[in-house]
Structure formats: structure tokens, C-alpha cells
CSV table of N, CA and C in Angstrom, one decimal:
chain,number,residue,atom,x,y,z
A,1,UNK,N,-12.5,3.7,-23.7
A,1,UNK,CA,-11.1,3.3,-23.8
A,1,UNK,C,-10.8,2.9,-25.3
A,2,UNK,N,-11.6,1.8,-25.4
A,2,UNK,CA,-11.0,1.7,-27.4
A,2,UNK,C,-11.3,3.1,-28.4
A,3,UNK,N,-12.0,3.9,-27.7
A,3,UNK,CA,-12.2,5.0,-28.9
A,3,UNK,C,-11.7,5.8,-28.8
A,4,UNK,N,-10.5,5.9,-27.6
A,4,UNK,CA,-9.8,6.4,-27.3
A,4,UNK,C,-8.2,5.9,-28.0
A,5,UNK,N,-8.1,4.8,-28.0
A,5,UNK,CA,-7.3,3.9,-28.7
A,5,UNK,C,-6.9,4.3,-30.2
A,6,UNK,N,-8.4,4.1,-30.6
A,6,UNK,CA,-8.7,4.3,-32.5
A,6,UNK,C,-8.0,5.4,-32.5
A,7,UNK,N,-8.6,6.6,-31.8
A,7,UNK,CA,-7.9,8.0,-32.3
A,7,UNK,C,-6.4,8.1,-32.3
A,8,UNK,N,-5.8,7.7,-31.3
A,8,UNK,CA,-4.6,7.2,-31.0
A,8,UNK,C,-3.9,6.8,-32.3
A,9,UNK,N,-4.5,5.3,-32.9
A,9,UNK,CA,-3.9,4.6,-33.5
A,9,UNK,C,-4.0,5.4,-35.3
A,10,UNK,N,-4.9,6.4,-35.2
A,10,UNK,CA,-5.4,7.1,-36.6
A,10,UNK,C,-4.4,8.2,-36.6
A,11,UNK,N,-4.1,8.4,-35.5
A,11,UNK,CA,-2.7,10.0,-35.6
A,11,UNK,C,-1.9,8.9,-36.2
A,12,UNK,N,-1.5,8.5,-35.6
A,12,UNK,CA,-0.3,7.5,-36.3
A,12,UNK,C,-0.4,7.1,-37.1
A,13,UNK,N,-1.5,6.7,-37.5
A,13,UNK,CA,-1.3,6.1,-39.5
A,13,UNK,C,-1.5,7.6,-40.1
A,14,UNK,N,-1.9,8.4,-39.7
A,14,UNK,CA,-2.1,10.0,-40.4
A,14,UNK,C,-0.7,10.6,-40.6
A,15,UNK,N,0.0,10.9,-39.1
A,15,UNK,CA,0.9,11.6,-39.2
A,15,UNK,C,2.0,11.1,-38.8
A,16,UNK,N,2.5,9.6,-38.9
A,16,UNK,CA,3.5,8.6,-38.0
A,16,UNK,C,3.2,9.0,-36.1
A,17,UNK,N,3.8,8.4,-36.0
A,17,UNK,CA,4.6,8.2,-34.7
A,17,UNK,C,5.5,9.4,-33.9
A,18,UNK,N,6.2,10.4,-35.0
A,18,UNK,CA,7.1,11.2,-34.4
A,18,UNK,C,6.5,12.3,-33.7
A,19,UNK,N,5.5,12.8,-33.3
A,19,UNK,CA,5.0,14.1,-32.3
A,19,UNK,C,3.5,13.3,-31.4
A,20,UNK,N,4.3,13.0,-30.6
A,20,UNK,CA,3.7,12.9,-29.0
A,20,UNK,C,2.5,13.3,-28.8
A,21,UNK,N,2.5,14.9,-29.1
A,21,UNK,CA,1.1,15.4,-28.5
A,21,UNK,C,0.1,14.8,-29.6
A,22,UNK,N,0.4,14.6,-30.8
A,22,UNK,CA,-0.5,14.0,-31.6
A,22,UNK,C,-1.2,12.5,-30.7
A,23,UNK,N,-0.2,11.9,-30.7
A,23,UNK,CA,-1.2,10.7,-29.4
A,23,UNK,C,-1.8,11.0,-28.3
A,24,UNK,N,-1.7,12.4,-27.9
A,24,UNK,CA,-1.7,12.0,-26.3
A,24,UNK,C,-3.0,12.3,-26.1
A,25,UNK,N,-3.7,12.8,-27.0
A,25,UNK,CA,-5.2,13.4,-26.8
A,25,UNK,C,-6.1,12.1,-26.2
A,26,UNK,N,-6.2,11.1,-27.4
A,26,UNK,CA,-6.6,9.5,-27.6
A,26,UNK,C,-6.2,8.9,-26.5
A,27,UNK,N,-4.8,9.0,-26.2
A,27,UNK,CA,-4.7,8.2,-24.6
A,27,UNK,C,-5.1,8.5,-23.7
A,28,UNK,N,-5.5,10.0,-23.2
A,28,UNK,CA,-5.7,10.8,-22.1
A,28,UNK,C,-7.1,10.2,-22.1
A,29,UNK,N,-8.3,10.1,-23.4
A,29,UNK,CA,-9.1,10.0,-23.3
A,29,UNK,C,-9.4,8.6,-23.3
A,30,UNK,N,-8.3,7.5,-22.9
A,30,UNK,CA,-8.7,6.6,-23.1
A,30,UNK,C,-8.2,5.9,-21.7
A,31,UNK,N,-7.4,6.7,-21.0
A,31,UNK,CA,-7.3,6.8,-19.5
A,31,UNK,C,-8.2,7.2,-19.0
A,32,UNK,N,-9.3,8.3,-19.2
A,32,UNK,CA,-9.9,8.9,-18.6
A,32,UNK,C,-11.4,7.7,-18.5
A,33,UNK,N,-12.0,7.3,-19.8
A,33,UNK,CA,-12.9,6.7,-19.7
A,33,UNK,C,-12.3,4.9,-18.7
A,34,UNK,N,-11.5,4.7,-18.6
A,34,UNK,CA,-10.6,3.5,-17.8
A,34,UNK,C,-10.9,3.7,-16.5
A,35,UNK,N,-10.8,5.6,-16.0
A,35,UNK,CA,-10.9,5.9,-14.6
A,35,UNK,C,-12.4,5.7,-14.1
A,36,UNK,N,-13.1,6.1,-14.7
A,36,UNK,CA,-14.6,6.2,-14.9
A,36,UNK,C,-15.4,4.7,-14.5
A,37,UNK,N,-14.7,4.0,-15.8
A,37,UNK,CA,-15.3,2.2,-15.7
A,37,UNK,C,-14.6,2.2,-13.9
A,38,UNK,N,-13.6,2.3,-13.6
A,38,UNK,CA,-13.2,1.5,-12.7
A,38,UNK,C,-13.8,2.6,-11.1
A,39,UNK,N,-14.3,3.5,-11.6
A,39,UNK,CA,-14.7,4.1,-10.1
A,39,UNK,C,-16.1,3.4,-10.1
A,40,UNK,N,-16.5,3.0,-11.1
A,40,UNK,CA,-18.2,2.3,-10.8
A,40,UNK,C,-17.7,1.5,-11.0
A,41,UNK,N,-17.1,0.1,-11.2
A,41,UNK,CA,-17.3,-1.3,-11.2
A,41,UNK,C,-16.8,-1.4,-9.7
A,42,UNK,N,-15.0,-0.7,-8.8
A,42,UNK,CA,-15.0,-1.0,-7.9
A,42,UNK,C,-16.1,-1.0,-6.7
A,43,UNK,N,-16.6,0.0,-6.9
A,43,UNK,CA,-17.8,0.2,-5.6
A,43,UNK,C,-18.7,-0.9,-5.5
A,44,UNK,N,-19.2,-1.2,-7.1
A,44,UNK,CA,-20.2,-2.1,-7.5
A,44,UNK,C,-19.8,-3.4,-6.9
A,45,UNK,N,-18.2,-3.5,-7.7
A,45,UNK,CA,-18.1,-5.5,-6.5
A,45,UNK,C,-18.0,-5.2,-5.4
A,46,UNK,N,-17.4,-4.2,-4.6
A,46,UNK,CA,-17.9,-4.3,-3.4
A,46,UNK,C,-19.5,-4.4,-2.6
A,47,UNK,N,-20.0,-4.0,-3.0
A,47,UNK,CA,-21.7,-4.1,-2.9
A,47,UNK,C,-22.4,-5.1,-3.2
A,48,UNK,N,-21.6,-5.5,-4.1
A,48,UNK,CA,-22.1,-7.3,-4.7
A,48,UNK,C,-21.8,-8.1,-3.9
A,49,UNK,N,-20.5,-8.1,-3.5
A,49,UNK,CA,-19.8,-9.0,-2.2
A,49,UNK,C,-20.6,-8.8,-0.8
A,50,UNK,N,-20.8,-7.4,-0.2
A,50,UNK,CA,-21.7,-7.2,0.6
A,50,UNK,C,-23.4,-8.0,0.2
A,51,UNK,N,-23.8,-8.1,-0.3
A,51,UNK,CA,-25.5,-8.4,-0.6
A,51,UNK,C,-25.4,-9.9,-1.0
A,52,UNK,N,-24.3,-10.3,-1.6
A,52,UNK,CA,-24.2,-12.0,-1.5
A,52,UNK,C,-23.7,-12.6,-0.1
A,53,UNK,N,-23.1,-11.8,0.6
A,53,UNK,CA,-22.7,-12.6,1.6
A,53,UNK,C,-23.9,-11.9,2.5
A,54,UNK,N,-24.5,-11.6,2.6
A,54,UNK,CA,-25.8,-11.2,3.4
A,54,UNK,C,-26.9,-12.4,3.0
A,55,UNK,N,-27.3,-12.4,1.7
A,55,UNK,CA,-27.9,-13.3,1.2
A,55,UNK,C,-27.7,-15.0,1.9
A,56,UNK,N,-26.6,-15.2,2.0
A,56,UNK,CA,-25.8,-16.2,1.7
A,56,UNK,C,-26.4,-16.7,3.3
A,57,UNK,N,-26.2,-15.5,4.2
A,57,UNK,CA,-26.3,-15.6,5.4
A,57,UNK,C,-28.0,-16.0,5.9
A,58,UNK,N,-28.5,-15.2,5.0
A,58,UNK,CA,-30.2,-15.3,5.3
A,58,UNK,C,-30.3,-17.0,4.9
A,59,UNK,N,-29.8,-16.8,4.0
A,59,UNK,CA,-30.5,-18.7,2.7
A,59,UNK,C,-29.9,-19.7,4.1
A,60,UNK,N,-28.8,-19.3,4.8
A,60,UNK,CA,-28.4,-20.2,5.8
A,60,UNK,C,-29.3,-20.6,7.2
A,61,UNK,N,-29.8,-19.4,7.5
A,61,UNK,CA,-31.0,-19.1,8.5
A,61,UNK,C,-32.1,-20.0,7.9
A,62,UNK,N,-32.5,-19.6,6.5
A,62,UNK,CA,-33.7,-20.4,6.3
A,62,UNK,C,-33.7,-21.8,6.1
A,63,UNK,N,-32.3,-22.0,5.7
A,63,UNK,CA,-32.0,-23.8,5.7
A,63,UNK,C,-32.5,-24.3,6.9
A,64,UNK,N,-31.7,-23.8,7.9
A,64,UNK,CA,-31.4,-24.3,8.9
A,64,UNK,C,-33.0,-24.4,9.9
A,65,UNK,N,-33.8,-23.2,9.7
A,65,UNK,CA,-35.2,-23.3,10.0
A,65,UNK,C,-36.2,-24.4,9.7
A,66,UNK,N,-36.1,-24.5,8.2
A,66,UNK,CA,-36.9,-25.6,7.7
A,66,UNK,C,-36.4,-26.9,7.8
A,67,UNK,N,-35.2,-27.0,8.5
A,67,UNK,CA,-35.1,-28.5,8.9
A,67,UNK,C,-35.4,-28.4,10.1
A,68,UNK,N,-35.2,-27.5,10.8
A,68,UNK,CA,-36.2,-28.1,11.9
A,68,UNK,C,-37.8,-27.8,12.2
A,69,UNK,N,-38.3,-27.3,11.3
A,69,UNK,CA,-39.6,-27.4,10.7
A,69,UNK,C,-39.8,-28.9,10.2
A,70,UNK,N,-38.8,-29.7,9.6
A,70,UNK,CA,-39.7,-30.8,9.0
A,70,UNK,C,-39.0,-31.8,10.7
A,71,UNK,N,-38.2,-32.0,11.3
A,71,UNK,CA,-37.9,-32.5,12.3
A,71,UNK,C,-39.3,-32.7,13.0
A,72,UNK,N,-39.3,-31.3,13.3
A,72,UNK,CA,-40.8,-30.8,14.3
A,72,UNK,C,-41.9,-31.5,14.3
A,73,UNK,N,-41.9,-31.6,12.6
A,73,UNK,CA,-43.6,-32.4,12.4
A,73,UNK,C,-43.1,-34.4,12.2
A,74,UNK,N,-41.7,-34.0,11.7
A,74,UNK,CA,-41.5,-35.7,11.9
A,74,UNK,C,-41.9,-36.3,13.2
A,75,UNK,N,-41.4,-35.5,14.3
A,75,UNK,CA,-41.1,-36.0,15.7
A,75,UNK,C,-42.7,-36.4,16.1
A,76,UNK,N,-43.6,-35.3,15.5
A,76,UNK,CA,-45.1,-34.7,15.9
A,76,UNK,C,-45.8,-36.5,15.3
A,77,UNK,N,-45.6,-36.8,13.8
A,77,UNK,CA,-45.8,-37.9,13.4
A,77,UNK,C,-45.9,-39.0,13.8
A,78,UNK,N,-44.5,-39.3,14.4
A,78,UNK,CA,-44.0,-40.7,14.9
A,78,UNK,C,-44.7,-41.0,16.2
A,79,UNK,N,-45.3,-39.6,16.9
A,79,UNK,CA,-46.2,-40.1,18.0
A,79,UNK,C,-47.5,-40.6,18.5
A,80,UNK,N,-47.8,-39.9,17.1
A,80,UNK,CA,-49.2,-40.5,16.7
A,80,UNK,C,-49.6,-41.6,16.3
């Protein structure tokens, strides 16, 4: 995207502003690399969101296990 930009911004200090096609190379290319970033980052947060809320779910299971793991041996204690 920015090096797509630079070239962009170099026609125009080269040859001004007045002929279009002169920019359009630099933006095309700077769309193109934009499309790219965003077809792998979107999949990626989604996948992220998927494996933390999985996660999220397991660490809840395991909470909830080890307290009654230490319940178990409290209860086991106090009768001895």
C-alpha cells in the first residue's frame, strides 16, 4: 500500500497532477496490495475469535474442575 502511494506521489512531483493514468498505476497497486492484507487478516480474526472463545471455554471447564478438586479434598480433610 505505501509503495504504492510513493509511486503515486512521484508521478506527481515528476509530471504534476494533470494525466490520471500517470497515478493510476501506484493506486491500482496500492489497492491491490490493501485487497491482499485484508483477505488474510479477515479470515485470521475470525479464527482468532474462534480459538479464544474455545479456549476461553476450556480455562472455564478447568476452573470450575479444580474447585471442586480442592472442595473434594477440603470436605475429605475436615473428616478426619
Amino acid at each position: 500500500t505505501v509503495t504504492g502511494m510513493i509511486i503515486t506521489f512521484q508521478a506527481i512531483t515528476l509530471f504534476g497532477a494533470g494525466d490520471p493514468r500517470l497515478m493510476a498505476g501506484g493506486i491500482s497497486q496500492a489497492l491491490i496490495t490493501t485487497v491482499l492484507g485484508l483477505t488474510v487478516a479477515i479470515p485470521t480474526l475470525l479464527l482468532h475469535n474462534i480459538v479464544q472463545s474455545r479456549a476461553r471455554h476450556v480455562t472455564d471447564i478447568l476452573q470450575h474442575e479444580a474447585v471442586a478438586v480442592v472442595a473434594s479434598h477440603a470436605e475429605q480433610y475436615q473428616k478426619q
